[in-house]
Short mmCIF file of C-alpha atoms in Angstrom, two decimals:
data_model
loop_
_atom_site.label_atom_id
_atom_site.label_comp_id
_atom_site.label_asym_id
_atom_site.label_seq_id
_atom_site.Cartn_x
_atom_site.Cartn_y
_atom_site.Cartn_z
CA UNK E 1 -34.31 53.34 -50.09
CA UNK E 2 -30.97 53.09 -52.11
CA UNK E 3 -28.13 54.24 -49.49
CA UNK E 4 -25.03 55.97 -50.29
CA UNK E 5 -22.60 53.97 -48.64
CA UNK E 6 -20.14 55.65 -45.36
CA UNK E 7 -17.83 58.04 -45.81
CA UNK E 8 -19.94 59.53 -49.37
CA UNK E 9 -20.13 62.96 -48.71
CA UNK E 10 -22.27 64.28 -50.76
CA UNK E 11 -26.29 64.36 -49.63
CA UNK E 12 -28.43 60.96 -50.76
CA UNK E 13 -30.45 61.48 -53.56
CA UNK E 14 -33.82 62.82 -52.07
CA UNK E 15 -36.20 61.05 -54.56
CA UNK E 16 -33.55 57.30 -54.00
CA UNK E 17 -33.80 57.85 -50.21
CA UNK E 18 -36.09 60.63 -49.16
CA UNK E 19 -35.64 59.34 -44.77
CA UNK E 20 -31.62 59.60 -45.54
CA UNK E 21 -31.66 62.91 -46.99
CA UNK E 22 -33.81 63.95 -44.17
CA UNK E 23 -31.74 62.62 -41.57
CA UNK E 24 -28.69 64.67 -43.31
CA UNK E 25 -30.47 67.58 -43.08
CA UNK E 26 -31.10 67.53 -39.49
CA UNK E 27 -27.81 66.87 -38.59
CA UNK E 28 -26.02 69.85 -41.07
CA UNK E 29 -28.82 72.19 -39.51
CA UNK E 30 -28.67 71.54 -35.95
CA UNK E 31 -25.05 70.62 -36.13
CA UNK E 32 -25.36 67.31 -33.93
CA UNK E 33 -24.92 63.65 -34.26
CA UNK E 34 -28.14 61.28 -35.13
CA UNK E 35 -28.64 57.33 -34.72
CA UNK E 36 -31.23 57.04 -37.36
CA UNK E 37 -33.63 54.78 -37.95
CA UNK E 38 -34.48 51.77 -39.10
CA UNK E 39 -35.11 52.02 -42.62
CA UNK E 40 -35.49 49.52 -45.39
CA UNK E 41 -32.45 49.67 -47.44
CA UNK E 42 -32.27 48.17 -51.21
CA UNK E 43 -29.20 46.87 -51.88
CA UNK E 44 -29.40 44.88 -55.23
CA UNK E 45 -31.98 42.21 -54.69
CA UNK E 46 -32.11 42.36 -51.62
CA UNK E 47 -33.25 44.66 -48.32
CA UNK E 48 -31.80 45.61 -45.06
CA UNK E 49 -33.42 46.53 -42.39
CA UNK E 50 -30.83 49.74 -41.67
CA UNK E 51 -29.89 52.45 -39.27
CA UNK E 52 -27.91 55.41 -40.33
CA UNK E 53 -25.29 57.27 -38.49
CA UNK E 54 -24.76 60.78 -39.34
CA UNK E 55 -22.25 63.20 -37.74
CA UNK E 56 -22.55 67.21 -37.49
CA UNK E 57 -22.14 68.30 -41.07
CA UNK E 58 -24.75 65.84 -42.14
CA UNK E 59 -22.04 62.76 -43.57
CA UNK E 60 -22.98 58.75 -43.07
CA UNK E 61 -20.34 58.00 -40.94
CA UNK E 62 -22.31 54.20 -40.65
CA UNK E 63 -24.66 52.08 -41.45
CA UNK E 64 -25.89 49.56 -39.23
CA UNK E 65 -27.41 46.26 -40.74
CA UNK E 66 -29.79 44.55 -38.39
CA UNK E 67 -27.79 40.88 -37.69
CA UNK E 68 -30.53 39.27 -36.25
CA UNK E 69 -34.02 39.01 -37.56
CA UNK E 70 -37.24 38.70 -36.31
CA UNK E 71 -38.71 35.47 -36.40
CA UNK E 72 -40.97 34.44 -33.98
CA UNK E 73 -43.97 32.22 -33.32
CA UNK E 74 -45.40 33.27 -29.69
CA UNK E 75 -48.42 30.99 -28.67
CA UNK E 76 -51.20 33.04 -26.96
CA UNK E 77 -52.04 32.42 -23.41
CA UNK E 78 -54.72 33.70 -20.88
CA UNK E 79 -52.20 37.03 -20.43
CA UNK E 80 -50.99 37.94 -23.64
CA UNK E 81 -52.47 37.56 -27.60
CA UNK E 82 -50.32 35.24 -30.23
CA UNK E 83 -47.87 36.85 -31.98
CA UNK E 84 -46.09 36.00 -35.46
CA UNK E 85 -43.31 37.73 -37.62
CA UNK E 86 -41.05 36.10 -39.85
CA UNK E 87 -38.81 39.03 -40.87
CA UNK E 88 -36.38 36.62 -43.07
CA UNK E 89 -39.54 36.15 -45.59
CA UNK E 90 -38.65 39.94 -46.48
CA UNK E 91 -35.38 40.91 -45.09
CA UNK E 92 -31.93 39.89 -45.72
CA UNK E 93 -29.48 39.99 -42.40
CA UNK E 94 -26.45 42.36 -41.63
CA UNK E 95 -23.41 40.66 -41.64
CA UNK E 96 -21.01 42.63 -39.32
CA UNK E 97 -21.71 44.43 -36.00
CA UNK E 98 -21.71 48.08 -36.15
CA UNK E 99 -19.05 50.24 -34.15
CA UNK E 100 -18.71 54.40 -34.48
CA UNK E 101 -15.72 56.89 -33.21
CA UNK E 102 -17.76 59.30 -31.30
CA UNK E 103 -15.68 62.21 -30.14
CA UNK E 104 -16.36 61.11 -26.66
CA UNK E 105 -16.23 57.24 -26.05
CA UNK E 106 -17.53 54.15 -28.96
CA UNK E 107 -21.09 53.65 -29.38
CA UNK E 108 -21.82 50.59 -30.57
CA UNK E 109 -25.26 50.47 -32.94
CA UNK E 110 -27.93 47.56 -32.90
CA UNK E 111 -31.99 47.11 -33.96
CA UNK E 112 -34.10 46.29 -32.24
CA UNK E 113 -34.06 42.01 -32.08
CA UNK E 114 -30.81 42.44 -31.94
CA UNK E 115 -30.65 43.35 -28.61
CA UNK E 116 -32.12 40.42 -26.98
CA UNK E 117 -28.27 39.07 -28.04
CA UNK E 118 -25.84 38.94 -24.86
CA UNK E 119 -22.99 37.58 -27.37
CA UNK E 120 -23.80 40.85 -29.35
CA UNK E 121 -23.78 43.52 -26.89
CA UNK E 122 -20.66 41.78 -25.35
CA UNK E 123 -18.70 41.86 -28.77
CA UNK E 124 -19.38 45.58 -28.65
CA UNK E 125 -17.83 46.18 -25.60
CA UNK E 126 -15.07 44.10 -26.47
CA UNK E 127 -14.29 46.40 -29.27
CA UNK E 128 -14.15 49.37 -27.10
CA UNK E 129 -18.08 50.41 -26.58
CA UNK E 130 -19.06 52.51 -23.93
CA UNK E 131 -22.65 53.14 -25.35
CA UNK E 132 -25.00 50.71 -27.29
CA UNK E 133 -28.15 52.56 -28.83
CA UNK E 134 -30.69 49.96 -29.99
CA UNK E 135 -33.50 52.33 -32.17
CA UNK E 136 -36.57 49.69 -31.79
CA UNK E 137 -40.03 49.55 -32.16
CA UNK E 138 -41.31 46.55 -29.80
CA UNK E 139 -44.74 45.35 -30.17
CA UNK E 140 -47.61 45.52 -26.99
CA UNK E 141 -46.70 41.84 -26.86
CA UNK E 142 -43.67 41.81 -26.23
CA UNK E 143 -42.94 45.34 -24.78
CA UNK E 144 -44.40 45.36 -22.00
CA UNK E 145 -42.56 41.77 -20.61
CA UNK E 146 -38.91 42.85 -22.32
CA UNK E 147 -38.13 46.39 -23.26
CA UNK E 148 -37.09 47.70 -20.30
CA UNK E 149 -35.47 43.94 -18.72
CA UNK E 150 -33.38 43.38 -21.84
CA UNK E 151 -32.14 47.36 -21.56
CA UNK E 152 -31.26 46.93 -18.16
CA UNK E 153 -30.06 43.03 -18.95
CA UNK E 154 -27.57 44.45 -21.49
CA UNK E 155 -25.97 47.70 -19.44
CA UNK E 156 -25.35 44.97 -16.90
CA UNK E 157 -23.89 42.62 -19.23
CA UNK E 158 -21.82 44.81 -20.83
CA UNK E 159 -21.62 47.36 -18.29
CA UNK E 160 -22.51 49.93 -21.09
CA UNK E 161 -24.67 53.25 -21.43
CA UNK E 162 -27.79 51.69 -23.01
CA UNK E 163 -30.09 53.98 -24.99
CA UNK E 164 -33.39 51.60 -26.64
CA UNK E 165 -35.05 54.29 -28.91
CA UNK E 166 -38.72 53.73 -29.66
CA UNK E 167 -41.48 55.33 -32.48
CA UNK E 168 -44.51 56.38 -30.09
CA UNK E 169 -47.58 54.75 -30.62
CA UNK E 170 -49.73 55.54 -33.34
CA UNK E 171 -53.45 56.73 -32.26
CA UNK E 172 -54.85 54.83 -35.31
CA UNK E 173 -55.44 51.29 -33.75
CA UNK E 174 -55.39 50.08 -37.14
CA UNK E 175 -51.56 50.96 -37.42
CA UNK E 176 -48.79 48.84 -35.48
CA UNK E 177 -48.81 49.42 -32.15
CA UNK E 178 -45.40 50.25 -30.84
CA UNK E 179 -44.66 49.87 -26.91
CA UNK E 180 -42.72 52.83 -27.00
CA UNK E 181 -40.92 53.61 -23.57
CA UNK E 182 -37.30 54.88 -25.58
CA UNK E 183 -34.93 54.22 -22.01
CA UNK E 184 -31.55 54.97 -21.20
CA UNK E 185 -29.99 52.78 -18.69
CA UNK E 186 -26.63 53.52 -17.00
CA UNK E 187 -23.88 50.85 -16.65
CA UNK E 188 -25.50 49.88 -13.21
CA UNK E 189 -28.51 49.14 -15.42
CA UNK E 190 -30.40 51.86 -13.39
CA UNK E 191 -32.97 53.39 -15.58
CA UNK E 192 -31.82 57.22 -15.84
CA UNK E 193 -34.57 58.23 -18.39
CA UNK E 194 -38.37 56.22 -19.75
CA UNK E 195 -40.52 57.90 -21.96
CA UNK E 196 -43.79 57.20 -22.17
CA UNK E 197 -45.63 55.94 -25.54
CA UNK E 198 -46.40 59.64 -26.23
CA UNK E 199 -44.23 61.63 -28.38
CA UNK E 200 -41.50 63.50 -26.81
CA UNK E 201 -38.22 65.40 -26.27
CA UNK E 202 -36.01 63.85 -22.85
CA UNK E 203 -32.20 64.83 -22.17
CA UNK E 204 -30.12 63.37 -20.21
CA UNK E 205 -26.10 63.62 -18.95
CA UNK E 206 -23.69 60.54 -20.10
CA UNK E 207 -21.03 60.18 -17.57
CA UNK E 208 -18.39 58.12 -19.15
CA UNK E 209 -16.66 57.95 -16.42
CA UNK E 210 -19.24 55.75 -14.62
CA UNK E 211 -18.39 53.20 -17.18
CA UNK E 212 -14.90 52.84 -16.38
CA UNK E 213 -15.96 52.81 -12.60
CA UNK E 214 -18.26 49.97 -12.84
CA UNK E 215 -15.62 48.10 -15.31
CA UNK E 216 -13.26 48.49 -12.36
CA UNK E 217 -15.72 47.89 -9.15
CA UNK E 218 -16.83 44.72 -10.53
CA UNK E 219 -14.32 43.35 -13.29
CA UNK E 220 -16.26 40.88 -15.04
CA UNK E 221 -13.74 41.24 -17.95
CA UNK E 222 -11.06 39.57 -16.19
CA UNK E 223 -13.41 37.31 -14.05
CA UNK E 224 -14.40 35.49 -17.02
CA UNK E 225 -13.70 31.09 -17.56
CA UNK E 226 -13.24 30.57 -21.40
CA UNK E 227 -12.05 27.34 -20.61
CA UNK E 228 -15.76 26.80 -19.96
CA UNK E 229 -17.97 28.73 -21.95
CA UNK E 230 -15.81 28.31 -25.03
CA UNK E 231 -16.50 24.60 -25.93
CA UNK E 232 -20.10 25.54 -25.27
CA UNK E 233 -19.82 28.83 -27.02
CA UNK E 234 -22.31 27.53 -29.29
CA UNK E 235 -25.48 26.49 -27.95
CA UNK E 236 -27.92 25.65 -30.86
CA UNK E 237 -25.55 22.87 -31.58
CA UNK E 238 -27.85 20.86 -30.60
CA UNK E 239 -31.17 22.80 -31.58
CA UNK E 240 -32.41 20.79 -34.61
CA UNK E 241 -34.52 24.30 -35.67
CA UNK E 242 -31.75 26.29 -35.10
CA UNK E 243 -29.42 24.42 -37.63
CA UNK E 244 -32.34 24.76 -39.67
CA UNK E 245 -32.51 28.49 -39.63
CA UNK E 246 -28.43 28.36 -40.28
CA UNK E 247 -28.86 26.19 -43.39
CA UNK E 248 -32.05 27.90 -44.99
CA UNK E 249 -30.27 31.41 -43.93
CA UNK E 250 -26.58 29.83 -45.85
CA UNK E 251 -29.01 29.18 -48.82
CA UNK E 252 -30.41 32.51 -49.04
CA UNK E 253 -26.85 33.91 -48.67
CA UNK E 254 -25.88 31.78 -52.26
#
C-alpha cells in the first residue's frame, strides 16, 4: 500500500491503501487509539514492512518501520521442523525506532523480529517509554519456544508494559500458521493477559504507576557500567556473517 505519511490528515486513498483507510475508519468511529498492523508499505522502489498509529479522529500520528528483518536459517532437530525466511530478499529495513505521545505515558512501537532486540526495547525506554506494543505474527516454530520469554524478557529489561499482538491462526493448514497467544506483560514481566490462537476480544487495566515503582524498587538505570559494556557495545564485531549482513544491507541502502 502507498501510505500517507504522519501528521496528513486527510483519509488514505481507499483503492492506494485499502488496510490504512480501514484502520482510519475504526478509529474516527469508535473514537479510540489503534497500533495497526503490519502492512507492506510501497515507498518508491522499495517496501516496508509497516505499522500504523492512528489516534481518535482517525489521523496517522506514526508509522513504524520494522528495523530488523527476518532472516533466519533454523536447522530441524528431533523437536522442532527447519525453518527459513529471508525477509531482506523482499523487504527494505526501517531506519529509526518508533516513539508516540499517548495522552497517558510513551508507547514505544516495534514488529515483530524486532523484539528479540534488548538494545531496541532499551532505546525506547530511554526515550521516555512506558509501553512497547510489538504487533507480531510468530510462526509454530518459533512461538511456542519465544513469544511469551522474549515478552516477559523485554518488560524486565526495560521494565515496560509489554503488549505482543498476534493474527490468530488460520483453520486452513495450507495458510501460515501463526502462534498467536497476543500477551501483555507488566513491568515485573508477569503475564497479566494470553490469548489463545483463537480469535478474540481481552481488556485489561495499565497501571502506569507500576512502571515508575519498579524503575524505583530496582534502579537498573542508574546501576548500569558503561565503562564496560560500551567498548563492547558492539558485538558482531567479530561475527564474520554479521559484517556481511552490514555490507550487503549498506549496498542495498545505495
Amino acid at each position: 500500500e502507498r501510505l500517507p505519511a504522519p501528521g496528513v490528515t486527510h483519509p488514505p486513498d481507499q483503492a492506494a491503501a485499502p488496510t490504512a483507510r480501514l484502520l482510519t475508519d475504526l478509529a474516527r468511529e469508535h473514537k479510540v487509539w489503534i497500533v495497526g498492523g503490519s502492512l507492506p508499505e510501497l515507498d518508491g522502489d522499495r517496501v516496508y514492512n509497516t505499522c500504523l498509529v492512528l489516534d481518535p479522529r482517525g489521523h496517522i500520528v506514526a508509522r513504524h518501520r520494522k528495523v530488523h528483518l527476518f532472516d533466519i536459517d533454523v536447522a530441524a532437530t528431533a523437536t522442532r521442523p527447519a525453518m527459513k525466511f529471508k525477509e531482506s530478499d523482499v523487504l527494505s529495513a526501517g531506519e529509526s525506532p518508533t516513539l508516540v505521545k499517548l495522552p497517558w505515558c510513551m508507547m514505544g512501537v516495534g514488529i515483530c523480529y524486532d523484539v528479540r532486540f534488548p538494545e531496541y526495547a532499551l532505546a525506547l525506554r530511554r526515550r521516555g517509554a512506558k509501553l512497547l506494543v510489538y504487533p507480531g505474527a510468530f510462526n509454530m516454530t518459533t512461538g511456542p519456544a519465544h513469544w511469551t520469554v522474549l515478552s516477559r524478557g523485554r518488560a524486565n529489561d526495560a521494565q515496560c508494559y509489554v503488549a505482543m499482538v498476534s493474527p490468530s491462526r488460520s483453520a486452513d493448514p495450507k495458510d501460515y500458521q501463526a502462534w498467536g497467544h497476543s500477551t501483555l506483560v507488566s513491568p515485573w514481566a508477569e503475564v497479566a493477559v494470553e490469548a489463545e490462537h483463537q480469535p478474540g476480544e481481552w481488556v485489561a487495566e495499565v497501571n502506569l504507576s507500576e512502571v515508575d515503582r519498579i524503575r524505583e524498587s530496582v534502579p537498573t538505570s542508574y546501576q548500569k557500567r558503561p565503562d564496560l559494556y560500551v567498548p563492547y557495545a558492539d558485538d558482531t564485531a567479530e561475527d564474520e556473517h554479521a559484517s556481511s549482513a552490514r555490507r550487503k544491507r549498506g549496498r542495498a541502502a545505495r
